[in-house]
C-alpha positions as YAML, in Angstrom:
chain: A
units: angstrom
residues:
- id: 1
  name: MET
  ca: [1.65, 26.81, -8.22]
- id: 2
  name: SER
  ca: [2.96, 26.69, -4.68]
- id: 3
  name: GLY
  ca: [5.89, 24.72, -3.33]
- id: 4
  name: ARG
  ca: [8.32, 23.81, -0.59]
- id: 5
  name: ALA
  ca: [11.91, 22.65, -0.50]
- id: 6
  name: VAL
  ca: [12.52, 19.30, -2.18]
- id: 7
  name: ARG
  ca: [14.42, 16.67, -0.23]
- id: 8
  name: LYS
  ca: [17.38, 15.09, -1.95]
- id: 9
  name: ARG
  ca: [17.15, 11.72, -3.69]
- id: 10
  name: GLY
  ca: [13.36, 11.65, -3.45]
- id: 11
  name: THR
  ca: [11.19, 9.78, -5.93]
- id: 12
  name: ARG
  ca: [9.18, 12.08, -8.21]
- id: 13
  name: VAL
  ca: [5.46, 11.32, -8.10]
- id: 14
  name: VAL
  ca: [2.38, 12.92, -9.64]
- id: 15
  name: VAL
  ca: [-0.71, 12.57, -7.43]
- id: 16
  name: VAL
  ca: [-4.00, 13.34, -9.16]
- id: 17
  name: GLY
  ca: [-6.90, 14.05, -6.85]
- id: 18
  name: LEU
  ca: [-6.59, 15.49, -3.35]
- id: 19
  name: GLY
  ca: [-9.51, 13.79, -1.66]
- id: 20
  name: ARG
  ca: [-9.00, 11.73, 1.50]
- id: 21
  name: PHE
  ca: [-7.02, 9.02, -0.29]
- id: 22
  name: GLY
  ca: [-4.92, 11.26, -2.54]
- id: 23
  name: GLY
  ca: [-4.30, 13.88, 0.12]
- id: 24
  name: ALA
  ca: [-3.14, 11.37, 2.73]
- id: 25
  name: LEU
  ca: [-0.96, 9.62, 0.16]
- id: 26
  name: ALA
  ca: [0.65, 12.87, -1.01]
- id: 27
  name: ARG
  ca: [1.46, 13.90, 2.57]
- id: 28
  name: GLU
  ca: [3.00, 10.50, 3.29]
- id: 29
  name: LEU
  ca: [5.11, 10.62, 0.13]
- id: 30
  name: VAL
  ca: [6.47, 14.05, 1.04]
- id: 31
  name: ALA
  ca: [7.17, 12.87, 4.59]
- id: 32
  name: HIS
  ca: [9.31, 10.09, 3.10]
- id: 33
  name: GLY
  ca: [11.29, 12.50, 0.96]
- id: 34
  name: SER
  ca: [9.49, 12.27, -2.38]
- id: 35
  name: GLU
  ca: [8.95, 15.19, -4.71]
- id: 36
  name: VAL
  ca: [5.20, 15.40, -5.26]
- id: 37
  name: LEU
  ca: [3.25, 17.24, -7.92]
- id: 38
  name: ALA
  ca: [-0.36, 17.20, -6.70]
- id: 39
  name: LEU
  ca: [-3.20, 18.14, -9.05]
- id: 40
  name: ASP
  ca: [-6.88, 18.72, -8.43]
- id: 41
  name: SER
  ca: [-9.68, 20.61, -10.16]
- id: 42
  name: ASN
  ca: [-10.86, 22.04, -6.83]
- id: 43
  name: PRO
  ca: [-9.04, 25.33, -5.98]
- id: 44
  name: THR
  ca: [-10.02, 25.03, -2.31]
- id: 45
  name: LEU
  ca: [-8.28, 21.66, -1.94]
- id: 46
  name: VAL
  ca: [-5.23, 22.89, -3.82]
- id: 47
  name: GLN
  ca: [-4.95, 25.88, -1.50]
- id: 48
  name: GLN
  ca: [-5.35, 23.62, 1.52]
- id: 49
  name: TYR
  ca: [-2.28, 21.58, 0.52]
- id: 50
  name: SER
  ca: [-0.19, 24.41, -0.90]
- id: 51
  name: ASP
  ca: [2.11, 24.69, 2.12]
- id: 52
  name: GLU
  ca: [2.45, 20.95, 2.70]
- id: 53
  name: LEU
  ca: [3.37, 19.46, -0.66]
- id: 54
  name: THR
  ca: [6.25, 20.06, -3.05]
- id: 55
  name: HIS
  ca: [4.10, 21.40, -5.90]
- id: 56
  name: VAL
  ca: [0.34, 21.80, -6.18]
- id: 57
  name: ALA
  ca: [-1.77, 23.10, -9.05]
- id: 58
  name: VAL
  ca: [-5.36, 23.48, -10.15]
- id: 59
  name: ALA
  ca: [-5.78, 21.45, -13.34]
- id: 60
  name: ASP
  ca: [-8.22, 19.60, -15.54]
- id: 61
  name: THR
  ca: [-6.40, 16.29, -15.62]
- id: 62
  name: THR
  ca: [-8.44, 15.04, -18.57]
- id: 63
  name: ASP
  ca: [-6.76, 17.74, -20.72]
- id: 64
  name: MET
  ca: [-3.56, 16.47, -22.31]
- id: 65
  name: GLU
  ca: [-2.16, 19.94, -22.96]
- id: 66
  name: ALA
  ca: [-2.69, 20.98, -19.35]
- id: 67
  name: LEU
  ca: [-0.78, 17.94, -18.12]
- id: 68
  name: GLU
  ca: [2.03, 18.54, -20.61]
- id: 69
  name: GLN
  ca: [2.38, 22.18, -19.50]
- id: 70
  name: LEU
  ca: [2.76, 21.00, -15.90]
- id: 71
  name: GLY
  ca: [5.51, 18.58, -16.88]
- id: 72
  name: VAL
  ca: [3.55, 15.47, -15.96]
- id: 73
  name: PRO
  ca: [5.12, 13.30, -18.74]
- id: 74
  name: ASP
  ca: [8.52, 13.74, -17.05]
- id: 75
  name: TYR
  ca: [7.46, 12.03, -13.83]
- id: 76
  name: PRO
  ca: [8.34, 8.32, -13.42]
- id: 77
  name: HIS
  ca: [5.48, 7.58, -11.01]
- id: 78
  name: ALA
  ca: [1.83, 8.61, -10.98]
- id: 79
  name: VAL
  ca: [-1.12, 7.93, -8.70]
- id: 80
  name: VAL
  ca: [-4.70, 8.64, -9.77]
- id: 81
  name: GLY
  ca: [-6.73, 9.15, -6.62]
- id: 82
  name: ILE
  ca: [-9.94, 10.38, -8.26]
- id: 83
  name: GLY
  ca: [-12.87, 8.50, -6.80]
- id: 84
  name: SER
  ca: [-16.15, 10.32, -7.29]
- id: 85
  name: ASN
  ca: [-15.79, 11.01, -11.02]
- id: 86
  name: ILE
  ca: [-15.23, 7.66, -12.70]
- id: 87
  name: GLU
  ca: [-15.04, 9.15, -16.19]
- id: 88
  name: ALA
  ca: [-12.29, 11.58, -15.13]
- id: 89
  name: SER
  ca: [-10.48, 8.73, -13.38]
- id: 90
  name: ILE
  ca: [-10.44, 6.62, -16.55]
- id: 91
  name: LEU
  ca: [-9.56, 9.48, -18.92]
- id: 92
  name: THR
  ca: [-6.75, 10.69, -16.67]
- id: 93
  name: THR
  ca: [-5.28, 7.20, -16.34]
- id: 94
  name: SER
  ca: [-5.46, 6.78, -20.10]
- id: 95
  name: LEU
  ca: [-3.55, 10.03, -20.67]
- id: 96
  name: LEU
  ca: [-0.86, 9.04, -18.19]
- id: 97
  name: ALA
  ca: [-0.49, 5.75, -20.05]
- id: 98
  name: ASP
  ca: [-0.19, 7.68, -23.33]
- id: 99
  name: PHE
  ca: [2.69, 9.59, -21.75]
- id: 100
  name: ARG
  ca: [4.32, 6.19, -21.08]
- id: 101
  name: ILE
  ca: [4.80, 6.90, -17.39]
- id: 102
  name: PRO
  ca: [6.59, 3.78, -16.11]
- id: 103
  name: LYS
  ca: [4.48, 3.18, -13.00]
- id: 104
  name: ILE
  ca: [0.83, 4.18, -12.74]
- id: 105
  name: TRP
  ca: [-1.26, 3.44, -9.67]
- id: 106
  name: ALA
  ca: [-5.00, 4.14, -9.77]
- id: 107
  name: LYS
  ca: [-7.71, 4.11, -7.14]
- id: 108
  name: ALA
  ca: [-10.87, 2.21, -8.05]
- id: 109
  name: THR
  ca: [-14.31, 2.38, -6.47]
- id: 110
  name: SER
  ca: [-15.27, -1.14, -7.58]
- id: 111
  name: ARG
  ca: [-13.71, -4.21, -9.16]
- id: 112
  name: ARG
  ca: [-15.31, -3.33, -12.50]
- id: 113
  name: HIS
  ca: [-13.84, 0.17, -12.31]
- id: 114
  name: GLY
  ca: [-10.47, -1.40, -11.52]
- id: 115
  name: GLN
  ca: [-10.66, -3.69, -14.54]
- id: 116
  name: ILE
  ca: [-11.28, -0.72, -16.82]
- id: 117
  name: LEU
  ca: [-8.39, 1.20, -15.27]
- id: 118
  name: GLU
  ca: [-6.09, -1.73, -15.97]
- id: 119
  name: ARG
  ca: [-7.28, -1.90, -19.57]
- id: 120
  name: VAL
  ca: [-6.53, 1.76, -20.21]
- id: 121
  name: GLY
  ca: [-3.03, 1.54, -18.74]
- id: 122
  name: ALA
  ca: [-2.91, 1.40, -14.94]
- id: 123
  name: HIS
  ca: [-0.12, -0.90, -13.74]
- id: 124
  name: HIS
  ca: [-1.54, -1.24, -10.22]
- id: 125
  name: VAL
  ca: [-5.12, -0.78, -9.02]
- id: 126
  name: VAL
  ca: [-6.02, 0.04, -5.43]
- id: 127
  name: LEU
  ca: [-9.42, -0.64, -3.87]
- id: 128
  name: PRO
  ca: [-9.02, 1.20, -0.53]
- id: 129
  name: GLU
  ca: [-12.46, 0.51, 0.91]
- id: 130
  name: HIS
  ca: [-12.48, -3.15, -0.13]
- id: 131
  name: ASP
  ca: [-8.89, -3.80, 0.94]
- id: 132
  name: MET
  ca: [-9.35, -2.12, 4.31]
- id: 133
  name: GLY
  ca: [-12.62, -3.92, 4.95]
- id: 134
  name: GLU
  ca: [-11.01, -7.27, 4.17]
- id: 135
  name: ARG
  ca: [-8.04, -6.52, 6.43]
- id: 136
  name: VAL
  ca: [-10.18, -5.41, 9.37]
- id: 137
  name: ALA
  ca: [-12.39, -8.49, 8.99]
- id: 138
  name: HIS
  ca: [-9.33, -10.69, 9.50]
- id: 139
  name: LEU
  ca: [-8.26, -8.69, 12.55]
- id: 140
  name: VAL
  ca: [-11.72, -8.77, 14.13]
- id: 141
  name: THR
  ca: [-12.39, -12.47, 13.65]
- id: 142
  name: GLY
  ca: [-8.92, -13.99, 14.09]
- id: 143
  name: GLY
  ca: [-5.99, -13.99, 16.49]
- id: 144
  name: MET
  ca: [-4.06, -11.44, 14.46]
- id: 145
  name: ILE
  ca: [-2.51, -8.18, 15.56]
- id: 146
  name: ASP
  ca: [-2.01, -7.11, 11.95]
- id: 147
  name: TYR
  ca: [-2.60, -8.64, 8.53]
- id: 148
  name: ILE
  ca: [-1.50, -7.94, 4.96]
- id: 149
  name: GLU
  ca: [-2.67, -9.86, 1.91]
- id: 150
  name: PHE
  ca: [-0.19, -9.60, -0.96]
- id: 151
  name: ASP
  ca: [-1.97, -11.70, -3.55]
- id: 152
  name: ALA
  ca: [-5.13, -13.73, -3.95]
- id: 153
  name: ASP
  ca: [-3.64, -16.55, -1.87]
- id: 154
  name: TYR
  ca: [-0.61, -15.20, 0.02]
- id: 155
  name: ALA
  ca: [-0.53, -13.21, 3.24]
- id: 156
  name: MET
  ca: [1.58, -12.12, 6.19]
- id: 157
  name: ALA
  ca: [0.27, -11.69, 9.72]
- id: 158
  name: LYS
  ca: [1.50, -10.49, 13.08]
- id: 159
  name: THR
  ca: [0.36, -12.74, 15.93]
- id: 160
  name: ILE
  ca: [1.26, -13.95, 19.42]
- id: 161
  name: ALA
  ca: [3.25, -17.20, 19.51]
- id: 162
  name: PRO
  ca: [1.03, -20.19, 20.36]
- id: 163
  name: ARG
  ca: [1.65, -21.91, 23.70]
- id: 164
  name: ALA
  ca: [2.78, -25.15, 22.04]
- id: 165
  name: SER
  ca: [5.82, -23.37, 20.58]
- id: 166
  name: VAL
  ca: [7.03, -21.72, 23.81]
- id: 167
  name: GLY
  ca: [10.38, -22.87, 25.15]
- id: 168
  name: ARG
  ca: [11.32, -24.62, 21.93]
- id: 169
  name: THR
  ca: [13.30, -23.71, 18.84]
- id: 170
  name: LEU
  ca: [11.36, -23.13, 15.65]
- id: 171
  name: THR
  ca: [12.78, -26.36, 14.28]
- id: 172
  name: ALA
  ca: [11.75, -28.35, 17.34]
- id: 173
  name: SER
  ca: [8.25, -26.88, 17.43]
- id: 174
  name: GLY
  ca: [7.69, -27.91, 13.81]
- id: 175
  name: LEU
  ca: [5.45, -24.93, 13.04]
- id: 176
  name: ARG
  ca: [6.40, -24.88, 9.38]
- id: 177
  name: ARG
  ca: [5.84, -28.61, 8.97]
- id: 178
  name: GLN
  ca: [2.53, -28.68, 10.84]
- id: 179
  name: PHE
  ca: [0.93, -25.50, 9.55]
- id: 180
  name: ASP
  ca: [2.65, -24.78, 6.21]
- id: 181
  name: ILE
  ca: [3.62, -21.30, 7.36]
- id: 182
  name: THR
  ca: [7.01, -19.62, 7.66]
- id: 183
  name: VAL
  ca: [8.02, -17.61, 10.72]
- id: 184
  name: VAL
  ca: [9.74, -14.62, 9.13]
- id: 185
  name: ALA
  ca: [10.56, -12.55, 12.22]
- id: 186
  name: ILE
  ca: [10.19, -12.64, 15.99]
- id: 187
  name: LYS
  ca: [9.97, -10.03, 18.72]
- id: 188
  name: HIS
  ca: [10.85, -10.91, 22.28]
- id: 189
  name: HIS
  ca: [9.60, -8.85, 25.22]
- id: 190
  name: ASP
  ca: [11.04, -5.28, 25.19]
- id: 191
  name: ALA
  ca: [13.16, -6.05, 22.12]
- id: 192
  name: ASP
  ca: [13.04, -5.19, 18.43]
- id: 193
  name: PHE
  ca: [11.96, -7.56, 15.69]
- id: 194
  name: THR
  ca: [14.75, -9.84, 14.44]
- id: 195
  name: TYR
  ca: [14.90, -12.36, 11.62]
- id: 196
  name: ALA
  ca: [13.82, -15.81, 12.74]
- id: 197
  name: THR
  ca: [16.20, -18.75, 12.27]
- id: 198
  name: PRO
  ca: [15.68, -22.49, 12.80]
- id: 199
  name: ASP
  ca: [17.50, -22.15, 16.15]
- id: 200
  name: THR
  ca: [15.41, -19.24, 17.43]
- id: 201
  name: VAL
  ca: [13.82, -20.11, 20.78]
- id: 202
  name: VAL
  ca: [10.24, -18.91, 21.25]
- id: 203
  name: GLU
  ca: [9.34, -17.33, 24.57]
- id: 204
  name: ALA
  ca: [5.94, -16.72, 26.15]
- id: 205
  name: GLY
  ca: [4.33, -13.59, 24.75]
- id: 206
  name: ASP
  ca: [6.62, -13.36, 21.72]
- id: 207
  name: VAL
  ca: [5.19, -11.67, 18.66]
- id: 208
  name: LEU
  ca: [5.67, -13.52, 15.38]
- id: 209
  name: ILE
  ca: [5.48, -12.39, 11.77]
- id: 210
  name: VAL
  ca: [4.34, -15.38, 9.73]
- id: 211
  name: SER
  ca: [3.74, -15.84, 6.01]
- id: 212
  name: GLY
  ca: [2.02, -18.40, 3.84]
- id: 213
  name: ARG
  ca: [-1.20, -19.18, 2.02]
- id: 214
  name: VAL
  ca: [-4.16, -17.24, 3.38]
- id: 215
  name: ALA
  ca: [-5.97, -20.29, 4.75]
- id: 216
  name: ASP
  ca: [-2.83, -21.58, 6.45]
- id: 217
  name: VAL
  ca: [-2.02, -18.20, 8.01]
- id: 218
  name: GLU
  ca: [-5.61, -17.91, 9.28]
- id: 219
  name: HIS
  ca: [-5.47, -21.42, 10.74]
- id: 220
  name: PHE
  ca: [-2.19, -20.75, 12.51]
- id: 221
  name: THR
  ca: [-3.28, -17.43, 14.04]
- id: 222
  name: ASP
  ca: [-6.45, -19.07, 15.38]
- id: 223
  name: LEU
  ca: [-4.19, -21.02, 17.78]
- id: 224
  name: THR
  ca: [-3.43, -17.93, 19.87]
...
């Protein structure tokens, strides 16, 4: 096992699978101060990340004893990033659930795979390809600068303020009343984002963060 200095107050996370998804996630977690134990059955990948992550080890993550020896049951968070081997993904997730790890995230390659992961104990399922494809579709076809869907029918988007709202306060423009969306934050030219209030005056070129039902958010951003 290789390692590097652990930053103080970091969350402790086990990341299983160092493919593109797991590797990028593990790097990001370490960059944000988390202590990461990264496991993979491929010695080449483990060696590749040995100087970047807190702890890395070659392991068969479908082996309960191997996981116990590495101290996996003591971690409060786990992410299963195995994608190509569905059986290993399911077995590993099941073992982590048996350890009663409080928060388990698992990558799925399909909705069916995700349903099985949830049944064996995953608390959160991630569909990277599907989620990214859906997000990019919104950006390509709409007037959005960025888009995040939080649930089946709730989203937030970054968009340019529509002309009809320029020079008026948010209350006067009636955006919430007309479009059933909430302006959460606003960014004036050469300024940082600030929380929006009913008295906030919208200027030409302002960037808005809006939230609401998916259809309403889409309708609103089509105005720009």
